[in-house]
Amino acid sequence: MTWKDVMGVLAKEFQMLRAMPVPHNSFANAPAGTAEKLHLTEQDCAVRVEGMIRHFAEAGEWMEMSDKERFFLRERIRFAHEFASISSISTKSPWAIVPKPISGRQETRVLEWLLIDVWHRSGRKNWITPVYRLAEVDRRYSPSKAQISFSE
């Protein structure tokens, strides 16, 4: 599996998840509240999202998911794609940096590594830090509007 292959899978799955209908009252369309609340919500969904990732890596299909889970899965995929794109510049193959699988298919290990391991090491922090900073700017300049909002 090459970086191009990895990025192709991630881009395809991101587009597929993005194309799913989003109810007007869904999590992604609601105000997120505080950065802390959003961070805790992501952590609460993490175990289920990681189960979905492992299932997808093995079976090639996504399990049924809630709006929240889909939102956080998309954020992981977005980060993984950026990480793979940057890594492809400095390393010829994913196997230069991805730990070898103990058992199972190599392709499974690459996706799990990017969407689970790398997310825990740096993805979550890279994803949530700007949200905290935006909230701090909002509090500084408009204390009554310190809520964060995301939309599709």
CSV table of C-alpha atoms in Angstrom, one decimal, residues 25-81:
chain,number,residue,atom,x,y,z
A,25,ASN,CA,-31.2,19.0,14.1
A,26,SER,CA,-28.1,16.9,14.0
A,27,PHE,CA,-25.0,17.2,16.2
A,28,ALA,CA,-23.0,18.7,13.3
A,29,ASN,CA,-25.5,21.5,12.8
A,30,ALA,CA,-26.0,22.3,16.5
A,31,PRO,CA,-23.8,24.8,18.5
A,32,ALA,CA,-21.0,22.8,20.0
A,33,GLY,CA,-21.0,24.8,23.3
A,34,THR,CA,-17.6,25.2,24.9
A,35,ALA,CA,-14.4,23.8,23.7
A,36,GLU,CA,-14.2,21.7,26.8
A,37,LYS,CA,-17.6,20.2,26.1
A,38,LEU,CA,-16.7,19.4,22.5
A,39,HIS,CA,-13.4,17.8,23.7
A,40,LEU,CA,-15.3,15.6,26.2
A,41,THR,CA,-17.9,14.6,23.7
A,42,GLU,CA,-15.2,13.5,21.3
A,43,GLN,CA,-13.5,11.4,24.0
A,44,ASP,CA,-16.9,9.9,25.0
A,45,CYS,CA,-17.4,8.8,21.3
A,46,ALA,CA,-13.8,7.6,20.8
A,47,VAL,CA,-14.2,3.9,21.8
A,48,ARG,CA,-17.2,3.4,19.5
A,49,VAL,CA,-15.5,5.3,16.6
A,50,GLU,CA,-12.4,3.2,17.0
A,51,GLY,CA,-14.5,0.0,16.9
A,52,MET,CA,-16.0,1.3,13.6
A,53,ILE,CA,-12.5,2.0,12.2
A,54,ARG,CA,-11.3,-1.5,13.1
A,55,HIS,CA,-14.5,-3.0,11.5
A,56,PHE,CA,-14.0,-0.9,8.3
A,57,ALA,CA,-10.3,-1.8,8.1
A,58,GLU,CA,-11.3,-5.5,8.2
A,59,ALA,CA,-14.6,-5.6,6.4
A,60,GLY,CA,-14.4,-2.6,4.1
A,61,GLU,CA,-17.7,-1.2,5.2
A,62,TRP,CA,-18.9,1.2,8.0
A,63,MET,CA,-21.1,0.1,10.8
A,64,GLU,CA,-24.2,2.2,11.5
A,65,MET,CA,-23.3,5.4,13.3
A,66,SER,CA,-24.9,8.4,15.0
A,67,ASP,CA,-24.4,11.9,13.8
A,68,LYS,CA,-21.8,12.5,16.5
A,69,GLU,CA,-19.8,9.5,15.6
A,70,ARG,CA,-19.9,10.4,11.9
A,71,PHE,CA,-18.8,13.9,12.7
A,72,PHE,CA,-15.8,12.7,14.8
A,73,LEU,CA,-14.9,10.0,12.3
A,74,ARG,CA,-14.8,12.6,9.6
A,75,GLU,CA,-12.5,14.7,11.7
A,76,ARG,CA,-10.1,11.8,12.1
A,77,ILE,CA,-10.2,11.0,8.4
A,78,ARG,CA,-9.5,14.6,7.6
A,79,PHE,CA,-6.5,14.7,9.9
A,80,ALA,CA,-5.3,11.3,8.6
A,81,HIS,CA,-5.4,12.5,5.0
